[in-house]
Amino acid sequence: MTGYGFNFAGQRLEARASGALWWPDRRWLVVADLHLGKSERMARRGGALLPPYEVAATLDRLEAEIAALEPAAVISLGDGFDDDAAGRELPDGLCDRLHRLAEGRDWVWITGNHDPGAVPKRMPGRTLPELDAGITLRHEAGAGPDMSGHFHPCIRLAGQRRRCFLIGQDHLILPAFGAYTGGLIADHPALAALVPEGLAVACGARALAMPIGQRHRA
Amino acid sequence: MTLPPRFQDWFARQGWQPHPHQLALLEAQGDTLLIAPTGGGKTLAGFLPSLVDLAGGAHRGMHTLYVSPLKALTADIARNLARPVADLGLAIRIEDRTGDTRPAQRARQRVDPPDILLTTPESLALMLSYPEAPAIFGGLRRVVLDELHALTENKRGDQLMLGLARLRSLAPGLQVTGLSATVEDPQALAGFMGGARVLEADPGPAPDIAMLPTASPAPWAGGGGHHAIPEVLEQVRQANTTIIFINTRAQAELFFQALWAANDENLPIGLHHGSLAREARQRVEAAMAAGQLRAVVATGSLDLGIDWGAVDLVIQVGAPKNVKRLVQRIGRANHRYNAPSRARIVPANRFEVIECVAALEAVAERDLDGDPRGPGPLDVLCQHILLTACAGPFEADVLYAEVITAGPYRALSRADFDACLDFAATGGYALRAYDRWQRLMLRDGLWRLRDPRAARDLRMNIGTIVEAEMLKVRFRGRGGAPLGEVEEAFAASLEPGDTFLIGGQTVRYEGLREMVVEVTKQPTRKPKIAVFSGVKLATSTQLSHRVQALIGDPSRHHALPGNTRDWLALQAEVSALPRPGVLQSESFRHDGMWHFALYGFAGRNALQTLGLLMTRMMEEAGLGPLGFLSTDYALLIWSLDPVTDPAPLLDRAGLRAGLGDWLGSNAVMKRTFRTVATIAGLIQRNLPGLRKTGRQATFSSDILYDTLRKYDPDHLMLRITTDEARRGLVDFDRIEEMLDRSPRLDHRMLDRVSPLAAPLLLEVGRVPIAGQGRERLAEAEAAALMAEAGLA
């Protein structure tokens, strides 16, 4: 067992060590900020030529979670693509791979600030601005209770920086699942305003929970 | 060329006599490397031929290009040159061009260059990337490379030599003069320049250098040197102007504070180091030049250049680490030729006493140290190719022929050149998904930028010094004055309320706002820590061998001060002295972890390699290694469980087996990769607007490294990283040689830190090990936090 189980807004959820969220009652696998096509977008805009393997690296990890959990639905909480064009430009081979992963299950792309448009027809799945399941699933936190991505939260633990979930009263914020993504430290004001206290669950070899917030610091 | 009468008159009016090497340089044909001690009038020697030539009045356009490693030096030289030019009534325009030069001035220099331009390697690379470069440099007659010894210590020198090769193509017949302080191998330096005749000036009298006697002995450990404060103050009082060199910025901050606490007479003493705001540094430099300061506490940021005739004493606090650098620093005292320089050394702890004694012996024997340079690095070549494309289309054959005229790239193979060109053009990925977006394209046999707008980004990323990301520190509130910069990682470790030292004062961390560290004044509280890791000087291999010989031979201990002898005696009593033929090691608990110290005296790099290999074997043995650090003398590994028998961990077959994959995912390799990838242009450090958002840190270069290793293991960037690590970390031979030299193992289990190990605990440069140990620690830390919050 590599996940950390917790209650949020009356639901039993599991923060996976990979950075994905598992909702057992609904059999939903939720991931945030895949940023597929980041290297392609940087190159297209005249920037650095990053190694063009990040889509494969991200899909390798997603595939492992899908194989382990057999979800009924996979939900991407926005910024699934590094921009709208990235979805159109994705090489055919990787597009086929996404279709294979989506076979036999619902696949939802929630829109994000990087990819505000609908996913192209060549992609599997459907696009929604947000999804209400008692808990609102959206890209950036709004009126709670909601689960969202966008901030790429990270935390320091034993001298290392790890991606993490933030679990507060009203908001559940997922780490970025994509390979080439940076992070924002959990006590950054933007994050501290959303989750002033609660739990952080660090990703890595195992999911490790620890308290965060004012009460602990005082 | 001879010295015209009006120049002779000018010298006479100053009451000066031209030095023989100044005249020799004037007469020299072809390229020359002048080796002269500090204060030997090197810079004037370098400029005399230009001034004499320009006095003829026949030249149009840029005549002489002067390159120095320091921006401050160019401004200083411009001032110094202005005087003879005015005195002699020469119609010569002298300007400098650095990162500080105003945009309007830069733009004008591109269409109307001055007669003499003073610049830095980075600014030269930038100018060479302009399409106007042939016009700017086409009429160039001379290039003067100042402080060349300092430039060859890192990749800036390689970049400069590539630029020089370019200049030689643009201006055939160019004459190059290199200026250098005393070095161990002048011929090698001349070869680095692409070949030059060596001209050695009279080295002058032997320096007056000794240990500074102190009333209280150096402490067991620590790098502060605070025990010597009264004696240092007394020396400052007796001298006109003193430079107090300290090895790291943090130590300089602390020493400066301690010095002022004892400075009852309020002697004007300043502070100068690379983390201070530029304004603060310039104030100190100006005060120093005006003779208003009695002393300045400085780090390596003052090693170079700036001409302070009044300095008559240098005090080196802390081990000198390197005999050559010590000699060059001593030279800063007494900027008068033919008078001995005066210098005093203050070892900061008892281990350093031994190193100081060894270094003094080496100075007396004029035995300079230094490592030969490897071939020109390929990441620098990648950057050069991209910048060359910014200037205009080029032919691969022509560029290759030009590049191999640069000294460091003489032996560059065509295959390596082509690999770099391929990387510059396409990213060099096995998967050619990128053909549509490649940076360079080939048309009509010429390589050119596919998108000319990319030139802007490439120019913003010029340079070969890859620094840790720095954040500015300011007082909170409107118009808070900038105090300096700290590393981002340090800022991330602070909690509101923490105090630290910067600019000689203790401040309280309040928070991070828009990527600025905001602080308030906190005059009374003891600081948590001084801020920077600073530049870590490696003790030269030669010096560590001298130290080993001294420790290992008790019959020579009489050369050491009494308390150092006592300290070594105590080491012999509680553990054992490292002796010839024996590899000494110790295990002890400290700070909640087990520590293993091995006294290998094999040099920092070999011991670093050994650290990687041994921690790998400890991981396999389940000892939970957490990290290690290496010095030139010893290796220190900390772990959750103790090393009780080092023999299996030092097994040659086991160590050799690790060599195959030790280059894997360790922090040393990732650090090297980050530098290489940044220089080569794979990672852009100055993407416009990126830092301003402050939203998310850019993805880490570690991720790129892991991705490349998994999906494209033969990629050029990984090859450069591996080569560099092998060269930098030293190959396996040095470890085998250490094992051969010391066939007997002597391991001691101690109930406390040993005298020899104490200084190791304070060293910086720790390498974390990501493995089961780290995971166990993370679990324990998370569990403890949960328990503390009543959640477990």
JSON list of C-alpha atoms in Angstrom, two decimals, chain A residues 51 53, chain B residues 378-379 382 423 427-429 663-665 669-670 672-674 676-677 680 682 701-726:
[
{"chain": "A", "resi": 51, "resn": "PRO", "atom": "CA", "xyz": [14.27, 16.50, -24.38]},
{"chain": "A", "resi": 53, "resn": "TYR", "atom": "CA", "xyz": [10.31, 12.57, -23.90]},
{"chain": "B", "resi": 378, "resn": "LEU", "atom": "CA", "xyz": [32.00, 20.94, -25.41]},
{"chain": "B", "resi": 379, "resn": "ASP", "atom": "CA", "xyz": [29.16, 22.76, -23.65]},
{"chain": "B", "resi": 382, "resn": "CYS", "atom": "CA", "xyz": [27.74, 24.50, -28.17]},
{"chain": "B", "resi": 423, "resn": "PHE", "atom": "CA", "xyz": [22.99, 19.61, -30.71]},
{"chain": "B", "resi": 427, "resn": "GLY", "atom": "CA", "xyz": [18.75, 19.40, -29.68]},
{"chain": "B", "resi": 428, "resn": "GLY", "atom": "CA", "xyz": [20.60, 16.21, -30.59]},
{"chain": "B", "resi": 429, "resn": "TYR", "atom": "CA", "xyz": [17.78, 13.91, -29.65]},
{"chain": "B", "resi": 663, "resn": "LEU", "atom": "CA", "xyz": [27.30, 7.83, -12.67]},
{"chain": "B", "resi": 664, "resn": "GLY", "atom": "CA", "xyz": [23.60, 7.21, -12.18]},
{"chain": "B", "resi": 665, "resn": "SER", "atom": "CA", "xyz": [21.24, 9.42, -10.31]},
{"chain": "B", "resi": 669, "resn": "MET", "atom": "CA", "xyz": [26.10, 14.23, -11.49]},
{"chain": "B", "resi": 670, "resn": "LYS", "atom": "CA", "xyz": [22.90, 16.25, -11.41]},
{"chain": "B", "resi": 672, "resn": "THR", "atom": "CA", "xyz": [27.26, 18.85, -13.16]},
{"chain": "B", "resi": 673, "resn": "PHE", "atom": "CA", "xyz": [24.44, 18.28, -15.62]},
{"chain": "B", "resi": 674, "resn": "ARG", "atom": "CA", "xyz": [22.69, 21.47, -14.59]},
{"chain": "B", "resi": 676, "resn": "VAL", "atom": "CA", "xyz": [26.51, 21.76, -18.62]},
{"chain": "B", "resi": 677, "resn": "ALA", "atom": "CA", "xyz": [22.90, 21.98, -19.84]},
{"chain": "B", "resi": 680, "resn": "ALA", "atom": "CA", "xyz": [25.06, 24.55, -23.81]},
{"chain": "B", "resi": 682, "resn": "LEU", "atom": "CA", "xyz": [19.46, 23.34, -23.25]},
{"chain": "B", "resi": 701, "resn": "SER", "atom": "CA", "xyz": [17.09, 20.20, -14.27]},
{"chain": "B", "resi": 702, "resn": "ASP", "atom": "CA", "xyz": [17.15, 16.93, -12.29]},
{"chain": "B", "resi": 703, "resn": "ILE", "atom": "CA", "xyz": [13.98, 15.90, -14.12]},
{"chain": "B", "resi": 704, "resn": "LEU", "atom": "CA", "xyz": [15.57, 16.59, -17.49]},
{"chain": "B", "resi": 705, "resn": "TYR", "atom": "CA", "xyz": [18.59, 14.56, -16.43]},
{"chain": "B", "resi": 706, "resn": "ASP", "atom": "CA", "xyz": [16.48, 11.59, -15.33]},
{"chain": "B", "resi": 707, "resn": "THR", "atom": "CA", "xyz": [14.39, 11.77, -18.49]},
{"chain": "B", "resi": 708, "resn": "LEU", "atom": "CA", "xyz": [17.42, 11.86, -20.77]},
{"chain": "B", "resi": 709, "resn": "ARG", "atom": "CA", "xyz": [19.07, 9.01, -18.92]},
{"chain": "B", "resi": 710, "resn": "LYS", "atom": "CA", "xyz": [15.99, 6.88, -19.34]},
{"chain": "B", "resi": 711, "resn": "TYR", "atom": "CA", "xyz": [15.01, 7.71, -22.90]},
{"chain": "B", "resi": 712, "resn": "ASP", "atom": "CA", "xyz": [18.19, 8.94, -24.61]},
{"chain": "B", "resi": 713, "resn": "PRO", "atom": "CA", "xyz": [21.22, 7.71, -22.63]},
{"chain": "B", "resi": 714, "resn": "ASP", "atom": "CA", "xyz": [23.71, 8.47, -25.42]},
{"chain": "B", "resi": 715, "resn": "HIS", "atom": "CA", "xyz": [22.75, 12.12, -25.65]},
{"chain": "B", "resi": 716, "resn": "LEU", "atom": "CA", "xyz": [25.59, 14.63, -26.03]},
{"chain": "B", "resi": 717, "resn": "MET", "atom": "CA", "xyz": [24.67, 16.43, -22.80]},
{"chain": "B", "resi": 718, "resn": "LEU", "atom": "CA", "xyz": [25.02, 13.20, -20.82]},
{"chain": "B", "resi": 719, "resn": "ARG", "atom": "CA", "xyz": [28.34, 12.50, -22.50]},
{"chain": "B", "resi": 720, "resn": "ILE", "atom": "CA", "xyz": [29.66, 15.95, -21.59]},
{"chain": "B", "resi": 721, "resn": "THR", "atom": "CA", "xyz": [28.37, 15.50, -18.03]},
{"chain": "B", "resi": 722, "resn": "THR", "atom": "CA", "xyz": [30.09, 12.14, -17.73]},
{"chain": "B", "resi": 723, "resn": "ASP", "atom": "CA", "xyz": [33.37, 13.41, -19.16]},
{"chain": "B", "resi": 724, "resn": "GLU", "atom": "CA", "xyz": [33.31, 16.39, -16.87]},
{"chain": "B", "resi": 725, "resn": "ALA", "atom": "CA", "xyz": [32.52, 14.29, -13.83]},
{"chain": "B", "resi": 726, "resn": "ARG", "atom": "CA", "xyz": [35.28, 11.85, -14.68]}
]
